[in-house]
PDB file of C-alpha atoms in Angstrom:
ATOM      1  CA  UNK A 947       0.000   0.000   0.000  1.00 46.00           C
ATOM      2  CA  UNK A 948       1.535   3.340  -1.362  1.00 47.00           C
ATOM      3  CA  UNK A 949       1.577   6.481   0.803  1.00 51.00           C
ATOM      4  CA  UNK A 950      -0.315   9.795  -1.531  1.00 53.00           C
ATOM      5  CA  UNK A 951       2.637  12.321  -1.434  1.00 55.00           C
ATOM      6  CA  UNK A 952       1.233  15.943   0.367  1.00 60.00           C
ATOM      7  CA  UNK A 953       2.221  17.816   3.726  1.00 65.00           C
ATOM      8  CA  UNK A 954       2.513  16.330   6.605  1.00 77.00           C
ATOM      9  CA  UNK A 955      -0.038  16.985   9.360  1.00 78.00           C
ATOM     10  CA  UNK A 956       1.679  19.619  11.701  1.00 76.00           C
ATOM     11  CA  UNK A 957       2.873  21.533   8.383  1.00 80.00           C
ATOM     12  CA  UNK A 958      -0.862  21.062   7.470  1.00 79.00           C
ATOM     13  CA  UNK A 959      -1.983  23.283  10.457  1.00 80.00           C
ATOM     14  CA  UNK A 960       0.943  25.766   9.909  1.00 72.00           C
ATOM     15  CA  UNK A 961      -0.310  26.423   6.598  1.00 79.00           C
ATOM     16  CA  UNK A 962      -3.886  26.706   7.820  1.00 77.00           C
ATOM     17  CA  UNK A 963      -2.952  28.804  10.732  1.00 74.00           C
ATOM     18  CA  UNK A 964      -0.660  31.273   8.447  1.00 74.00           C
ATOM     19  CA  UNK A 965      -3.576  33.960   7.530  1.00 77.00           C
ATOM     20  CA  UNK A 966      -4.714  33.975  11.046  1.00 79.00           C
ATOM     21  CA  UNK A 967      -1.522  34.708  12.377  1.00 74.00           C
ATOM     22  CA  UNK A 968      -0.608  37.540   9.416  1.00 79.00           C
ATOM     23  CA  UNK A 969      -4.533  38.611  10.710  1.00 76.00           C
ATOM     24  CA  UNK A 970      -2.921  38.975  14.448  1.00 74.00           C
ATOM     25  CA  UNK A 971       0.407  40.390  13.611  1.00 74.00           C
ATOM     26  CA  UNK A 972      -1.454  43.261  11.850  1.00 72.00           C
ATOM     27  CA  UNK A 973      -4.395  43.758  14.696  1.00 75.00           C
ATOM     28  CA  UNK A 974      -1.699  44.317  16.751  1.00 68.00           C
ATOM     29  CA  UNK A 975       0.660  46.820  14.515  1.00 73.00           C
ATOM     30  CA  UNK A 976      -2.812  48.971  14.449  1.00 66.00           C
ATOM     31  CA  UNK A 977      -3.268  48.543  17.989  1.00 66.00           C
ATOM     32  CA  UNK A 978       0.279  49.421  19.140  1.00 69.00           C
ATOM     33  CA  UNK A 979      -0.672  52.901  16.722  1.00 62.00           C
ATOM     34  CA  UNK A 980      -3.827  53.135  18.536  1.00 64.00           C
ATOM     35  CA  UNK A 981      -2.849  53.400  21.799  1.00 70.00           C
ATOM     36  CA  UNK A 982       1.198  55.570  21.193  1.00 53.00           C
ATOM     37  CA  UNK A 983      -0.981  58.565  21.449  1.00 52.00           C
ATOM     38  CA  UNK A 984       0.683  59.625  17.587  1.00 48.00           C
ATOM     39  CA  UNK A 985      -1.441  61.774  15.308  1.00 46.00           C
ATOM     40  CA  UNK A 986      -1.375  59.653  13.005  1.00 43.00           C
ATOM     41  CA  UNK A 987      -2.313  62.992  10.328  1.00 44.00           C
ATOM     42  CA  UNK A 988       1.172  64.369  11.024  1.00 47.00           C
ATOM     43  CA  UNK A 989       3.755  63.460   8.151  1.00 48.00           C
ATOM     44  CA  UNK A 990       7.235  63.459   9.045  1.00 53.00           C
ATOM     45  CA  UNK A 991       9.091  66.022   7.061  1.00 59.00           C
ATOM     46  CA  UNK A 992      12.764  64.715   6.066  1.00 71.00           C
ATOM     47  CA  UNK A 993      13.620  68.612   5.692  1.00 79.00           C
ATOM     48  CA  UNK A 994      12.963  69.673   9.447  1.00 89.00           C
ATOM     49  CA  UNK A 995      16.400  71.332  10.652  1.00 88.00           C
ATOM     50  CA  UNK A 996      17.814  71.260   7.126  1.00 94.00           C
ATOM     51  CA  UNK A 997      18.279  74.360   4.808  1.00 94.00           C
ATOM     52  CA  UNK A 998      15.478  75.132   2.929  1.00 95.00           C
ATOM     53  CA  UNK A 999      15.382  74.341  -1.421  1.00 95.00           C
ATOM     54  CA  UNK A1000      16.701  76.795  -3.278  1.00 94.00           C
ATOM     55  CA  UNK A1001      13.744  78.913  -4.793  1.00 95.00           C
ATOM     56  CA  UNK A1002      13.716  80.564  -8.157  1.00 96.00           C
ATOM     57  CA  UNK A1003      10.262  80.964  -9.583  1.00 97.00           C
ATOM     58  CA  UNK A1004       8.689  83.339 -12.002  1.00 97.00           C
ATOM     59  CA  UNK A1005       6.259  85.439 -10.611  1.00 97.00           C
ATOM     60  CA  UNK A1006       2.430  85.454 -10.771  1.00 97.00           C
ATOM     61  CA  UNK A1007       1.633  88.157 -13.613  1.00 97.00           C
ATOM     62  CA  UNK A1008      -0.547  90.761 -12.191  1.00 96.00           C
ATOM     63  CA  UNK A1009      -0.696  89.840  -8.995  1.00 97.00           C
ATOM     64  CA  UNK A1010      -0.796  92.980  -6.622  1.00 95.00           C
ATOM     65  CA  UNK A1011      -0.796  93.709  -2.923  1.00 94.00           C
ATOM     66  CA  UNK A1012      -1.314  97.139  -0.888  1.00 91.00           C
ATOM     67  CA  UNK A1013      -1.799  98.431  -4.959  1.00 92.00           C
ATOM     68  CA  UNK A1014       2.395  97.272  -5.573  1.00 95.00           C
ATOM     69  CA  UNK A1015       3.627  94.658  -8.041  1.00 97.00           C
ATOM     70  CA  UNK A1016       4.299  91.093  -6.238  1.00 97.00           C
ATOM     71  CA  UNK A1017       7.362  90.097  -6.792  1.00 97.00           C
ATOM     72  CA  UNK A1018       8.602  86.453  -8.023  1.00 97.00           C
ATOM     73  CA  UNK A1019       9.518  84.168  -4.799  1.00 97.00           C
ATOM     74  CA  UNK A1020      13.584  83.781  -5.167  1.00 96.00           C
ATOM     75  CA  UNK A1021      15.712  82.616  -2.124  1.00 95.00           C
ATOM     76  CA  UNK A1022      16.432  86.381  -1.559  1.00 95.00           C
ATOM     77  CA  UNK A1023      12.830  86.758  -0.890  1.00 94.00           C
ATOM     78  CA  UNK A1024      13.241  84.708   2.482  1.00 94.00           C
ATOM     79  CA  UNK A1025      16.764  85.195   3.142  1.00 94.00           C
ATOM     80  CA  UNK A1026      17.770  86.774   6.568  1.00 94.00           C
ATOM     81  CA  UNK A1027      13.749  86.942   7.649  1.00 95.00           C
ATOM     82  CA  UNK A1028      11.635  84.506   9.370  1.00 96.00           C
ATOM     83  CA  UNK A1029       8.989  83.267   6.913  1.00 97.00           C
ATOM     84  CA  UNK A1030       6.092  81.102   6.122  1.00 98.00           C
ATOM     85  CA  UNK A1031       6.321  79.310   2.465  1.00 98.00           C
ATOM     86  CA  UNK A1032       2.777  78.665   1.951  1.00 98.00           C
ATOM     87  CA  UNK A1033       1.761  76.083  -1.028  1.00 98.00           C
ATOM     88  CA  UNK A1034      -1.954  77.007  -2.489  1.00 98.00           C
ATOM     89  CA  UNK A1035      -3.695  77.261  -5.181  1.00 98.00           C
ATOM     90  CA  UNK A1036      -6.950  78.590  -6.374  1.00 97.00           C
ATOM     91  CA  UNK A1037      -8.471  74.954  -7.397  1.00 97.00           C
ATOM     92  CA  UNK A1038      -7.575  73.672  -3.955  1.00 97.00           C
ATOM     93  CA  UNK A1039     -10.980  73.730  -1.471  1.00 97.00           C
ATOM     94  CA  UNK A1040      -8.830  73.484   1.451  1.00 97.00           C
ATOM     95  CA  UNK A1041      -6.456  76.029   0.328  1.00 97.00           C
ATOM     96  CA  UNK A1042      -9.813  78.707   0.268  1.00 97.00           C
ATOM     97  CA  UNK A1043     -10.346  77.468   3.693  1.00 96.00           C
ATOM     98  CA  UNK A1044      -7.154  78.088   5.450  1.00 97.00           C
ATOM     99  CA  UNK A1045      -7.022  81.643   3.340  1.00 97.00           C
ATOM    100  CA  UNK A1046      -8.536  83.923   6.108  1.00 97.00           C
ATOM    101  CA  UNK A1047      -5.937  82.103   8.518  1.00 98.00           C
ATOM    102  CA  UNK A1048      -3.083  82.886   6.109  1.00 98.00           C
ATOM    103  CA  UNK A1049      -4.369  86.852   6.069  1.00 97.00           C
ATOM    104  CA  UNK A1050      -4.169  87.193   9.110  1.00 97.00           C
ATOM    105  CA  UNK A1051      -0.477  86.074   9.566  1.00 97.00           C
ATOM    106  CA  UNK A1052       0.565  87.700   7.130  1.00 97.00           C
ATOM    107  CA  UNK A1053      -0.472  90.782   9.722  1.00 96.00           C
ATOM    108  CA  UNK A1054       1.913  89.454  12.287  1.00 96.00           C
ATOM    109  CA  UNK A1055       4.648  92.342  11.797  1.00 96.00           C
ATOM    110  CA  UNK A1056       7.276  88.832  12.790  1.00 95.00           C
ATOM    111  CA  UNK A1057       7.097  86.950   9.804  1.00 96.00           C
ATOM    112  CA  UNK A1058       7.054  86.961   5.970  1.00 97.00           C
ATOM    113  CA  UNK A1059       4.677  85.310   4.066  1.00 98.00           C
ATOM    114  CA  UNK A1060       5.364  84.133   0.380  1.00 98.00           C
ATOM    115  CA  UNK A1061       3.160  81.869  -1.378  1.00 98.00           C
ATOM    116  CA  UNK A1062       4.290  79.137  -4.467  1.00 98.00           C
ATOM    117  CA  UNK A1063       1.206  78.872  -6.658  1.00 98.00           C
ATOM    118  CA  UNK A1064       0.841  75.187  -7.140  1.00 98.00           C
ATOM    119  CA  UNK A1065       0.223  73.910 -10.782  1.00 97.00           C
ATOM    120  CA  UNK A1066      -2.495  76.678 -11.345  1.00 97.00           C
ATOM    121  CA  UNK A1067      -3.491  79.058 -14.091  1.00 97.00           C
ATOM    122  CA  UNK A1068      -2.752  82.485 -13.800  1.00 97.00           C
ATOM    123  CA  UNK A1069      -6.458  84.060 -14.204  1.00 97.00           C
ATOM    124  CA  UNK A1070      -8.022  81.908 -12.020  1.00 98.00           C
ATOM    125  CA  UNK A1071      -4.781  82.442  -9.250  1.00 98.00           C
ATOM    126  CA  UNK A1072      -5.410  86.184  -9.509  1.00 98.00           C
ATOM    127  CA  UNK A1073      -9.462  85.619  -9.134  1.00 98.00           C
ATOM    128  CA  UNK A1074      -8.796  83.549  -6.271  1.00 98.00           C
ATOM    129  CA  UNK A1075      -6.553  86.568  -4.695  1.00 97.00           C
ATOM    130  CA  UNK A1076      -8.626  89.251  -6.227  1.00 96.00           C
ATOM    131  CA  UNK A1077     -11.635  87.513  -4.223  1.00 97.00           C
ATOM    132  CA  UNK A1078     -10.214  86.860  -0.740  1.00 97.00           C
ATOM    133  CA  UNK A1079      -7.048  89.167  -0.350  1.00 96.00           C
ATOM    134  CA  UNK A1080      -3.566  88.743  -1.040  1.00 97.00           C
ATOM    135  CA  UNK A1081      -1.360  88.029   1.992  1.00 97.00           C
ATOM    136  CA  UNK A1082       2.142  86.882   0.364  1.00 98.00           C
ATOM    137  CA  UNK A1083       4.556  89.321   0.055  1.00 97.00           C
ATOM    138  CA  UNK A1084       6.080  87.373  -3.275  1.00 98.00           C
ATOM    139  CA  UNK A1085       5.004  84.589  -5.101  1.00 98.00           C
ATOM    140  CA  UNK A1086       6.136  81.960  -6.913  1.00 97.00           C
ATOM    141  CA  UNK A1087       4.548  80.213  -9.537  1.00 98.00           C
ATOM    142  CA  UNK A1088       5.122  76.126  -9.880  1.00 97.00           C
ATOM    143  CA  UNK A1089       3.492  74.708 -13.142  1.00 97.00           C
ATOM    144  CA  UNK A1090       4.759  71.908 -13.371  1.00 96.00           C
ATOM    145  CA  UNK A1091       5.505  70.617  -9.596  1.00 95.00           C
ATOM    146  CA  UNK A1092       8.618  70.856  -9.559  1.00 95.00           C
ATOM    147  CA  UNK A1093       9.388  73.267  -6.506  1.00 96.00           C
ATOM    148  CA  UNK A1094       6.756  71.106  -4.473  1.00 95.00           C
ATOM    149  CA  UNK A1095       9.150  67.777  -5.385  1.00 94.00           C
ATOM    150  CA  UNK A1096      11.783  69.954  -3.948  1.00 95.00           C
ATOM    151  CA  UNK A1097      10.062  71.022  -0.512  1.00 95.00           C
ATOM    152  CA  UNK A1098       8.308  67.705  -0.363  1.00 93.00           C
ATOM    153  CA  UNK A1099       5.079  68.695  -0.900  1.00 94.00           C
ATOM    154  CA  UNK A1100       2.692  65.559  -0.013  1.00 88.00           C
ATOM    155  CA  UNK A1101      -0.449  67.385  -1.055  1.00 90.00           C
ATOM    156  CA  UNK A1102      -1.649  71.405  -0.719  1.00 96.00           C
ATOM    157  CA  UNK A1103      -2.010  73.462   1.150  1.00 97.00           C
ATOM    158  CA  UNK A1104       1.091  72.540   2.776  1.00 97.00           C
ATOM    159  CA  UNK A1105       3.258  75.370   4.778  1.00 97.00           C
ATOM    160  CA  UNK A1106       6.557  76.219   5.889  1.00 97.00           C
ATOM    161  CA  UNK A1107       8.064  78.098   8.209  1.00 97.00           C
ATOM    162  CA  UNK A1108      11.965  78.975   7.592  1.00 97.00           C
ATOM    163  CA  UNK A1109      14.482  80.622   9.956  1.00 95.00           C
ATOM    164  CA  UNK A1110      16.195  83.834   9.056  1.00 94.00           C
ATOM    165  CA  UNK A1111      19.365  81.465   8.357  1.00 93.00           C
ATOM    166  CA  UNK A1112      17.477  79.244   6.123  1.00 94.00           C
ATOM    167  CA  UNK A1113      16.570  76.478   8.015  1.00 95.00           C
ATOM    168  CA  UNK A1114      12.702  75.025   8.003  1.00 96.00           C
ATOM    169  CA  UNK A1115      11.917  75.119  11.267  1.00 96.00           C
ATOM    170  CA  UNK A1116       8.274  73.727  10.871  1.00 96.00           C
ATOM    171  CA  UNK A1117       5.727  71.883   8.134  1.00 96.00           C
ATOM    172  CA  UNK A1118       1.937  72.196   8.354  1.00 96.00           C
ATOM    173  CA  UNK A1119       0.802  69.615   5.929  1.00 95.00           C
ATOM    174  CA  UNK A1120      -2.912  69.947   5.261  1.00 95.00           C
ATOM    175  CA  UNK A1121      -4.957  73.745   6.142  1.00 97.00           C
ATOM    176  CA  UNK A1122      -4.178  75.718   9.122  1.00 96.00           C
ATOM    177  CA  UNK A1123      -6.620  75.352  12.037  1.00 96.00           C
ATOM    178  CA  UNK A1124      -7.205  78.361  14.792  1.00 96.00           C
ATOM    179  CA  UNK A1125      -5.398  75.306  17.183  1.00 96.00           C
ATOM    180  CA  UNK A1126      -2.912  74.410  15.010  1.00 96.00           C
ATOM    181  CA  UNK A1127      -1.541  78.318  14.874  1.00 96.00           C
ATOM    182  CA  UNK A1128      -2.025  78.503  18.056  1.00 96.00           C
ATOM    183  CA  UNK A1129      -0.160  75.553  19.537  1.00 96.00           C
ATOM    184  CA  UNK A1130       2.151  74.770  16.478  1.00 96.00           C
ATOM    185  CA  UNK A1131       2.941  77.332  14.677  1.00 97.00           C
ATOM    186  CA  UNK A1132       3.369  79.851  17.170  1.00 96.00           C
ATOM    187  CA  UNK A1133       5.410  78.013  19.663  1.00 96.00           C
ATOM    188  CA  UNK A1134       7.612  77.268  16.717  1.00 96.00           C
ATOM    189  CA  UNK A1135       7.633  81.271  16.062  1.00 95.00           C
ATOM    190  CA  UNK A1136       8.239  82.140  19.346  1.00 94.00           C
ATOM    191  CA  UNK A1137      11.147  79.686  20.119  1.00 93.00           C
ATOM    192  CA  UNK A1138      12.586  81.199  16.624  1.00 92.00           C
ATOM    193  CA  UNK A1139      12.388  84.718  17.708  1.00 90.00           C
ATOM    194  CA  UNK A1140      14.249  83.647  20.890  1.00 89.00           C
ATOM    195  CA  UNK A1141      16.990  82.157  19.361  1.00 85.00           C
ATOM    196  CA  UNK A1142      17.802  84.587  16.967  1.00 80.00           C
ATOM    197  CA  UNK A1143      17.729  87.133  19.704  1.00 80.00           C
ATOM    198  CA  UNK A1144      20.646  84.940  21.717  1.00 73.00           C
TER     199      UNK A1144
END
C-alpha cells in the first residue's frame, strides 16, 4: 500500500494557521498605533532642521498687494527673515479654507509670508486673490511641480516656516486650524524669535 505524497499533518496546520496569524500580527501593529498617542495625520518632514530648497520661480503676472507689483519668490525673498512658504492654489478647497488664517499672519509684523502657486493658471490664481485678499509678500509660480518635489510637498495646502538662516523650522501639511496656529505654529515662532535674539 503506497503512501499519496502531500504535507505532513503539523505543516498542514501551519499552513492553515498562516492567515490567522498575518490577521494577528497586523491587529496588533494597528493597535500598538492606537494606543502611542501619535497623530497619526502628522507626516514626518525629512527637511525639518535642514536648509530650505533653493527657490527661483517666475512670478504670478498681475498679482498685486497694498496696490504694488508682487514680486517672483527667489531665495532672496526669504533670506535673513523669518517666513512662512505657503503652497496654495486657487483649485484647492482646502487652500480657500485656510485663506482667512493665512491673512491674518501675514499681519503678524514677525514673519514673511510668500506663497508658491501650485500647478495653477494664472487668471483663475489672480481671481482667487482678487476675491479673498492677497497676503504673500512674493510669489512663486510652480506649473509643473517641480518646486513642491523639492520642498516635499505631499499634497496642498502645505506650509513652511523657515528661519532667518534658512533652516525650516516647521511643516503644516494639510490647512491651518485656529489650534494648530495657536499651539504649532506659534510656539515654533516664538522659540525662533528667541533664538535669533541669543
Amino acid at each position: 500500500m503506497s503512501e499519496t505524497a502531500g504535507p505532513s499533518k503539523p505543516r498542514r496546520i501551519l499552513i492553515a494557521a498562516l492567515p490567522l496569524l498575518i490577521f494577528g500580527a497586523l491587529t496588533g501593529i494597528f493597535l500598538m498605533q492606537l494606543i502611542s498617542g501619535k497623530d497619526n495625520s502628522v507626516i514626518p518632514s525629512a527637511l525639518i532642521g535642514k536648509p530650505a530648497p533653493m527657490l527661483a520661480l517666475a512670478p504670478l503676472e498681475g498679482a498685486v498687494r497694498a496696490g504694488q507689483p508682487v514680486p517672483a519668490l527667489d531665495s532672496a525673498a526669504i533670506k535673513g527673515r523669518l517666513t512662512l512658504v505657503n503652497v496654495w492654489a486657487s483649485w484647492c478647497v482646502p487652500c480657500r479654507q485656510e485663506h482667512p488664517i493665512i491673512l491674518g499672519l501675514a499681519q503678524d509684523p514677525r514673519i514673511n509670508v510668500v506663497g508658491i502657486n501650485y500647478k495653477d493658471k494664472n487668471d483663475a490664481a489672480l481671481a482667487f486673490l482678487g476675491e479673498l485678499g492677497n497676503p504673500f509678500r512674493a510669489i512663486g509660480i510652480d506649473p509643473k511641480g517641480t518646486a513642491a518635489i523639492d520642498w516635499g510637498v505631499y499634497g496642498i495646502p502645505e506650509s513652511f516656516l523657515v528661519g532667518p538662516d534658512g533652516t525650516i523650522l516647521f511643516k503644516q501639511v494639510g490647512p491651518f486650524s485656529d489650534d494648530a496656529v495657536k499651539n504649532k505654529l506659534l510656539p515654533k515662532i516664538e522659540e525662533a524669535l528667541r533664538r535669533a535674539k541669543n
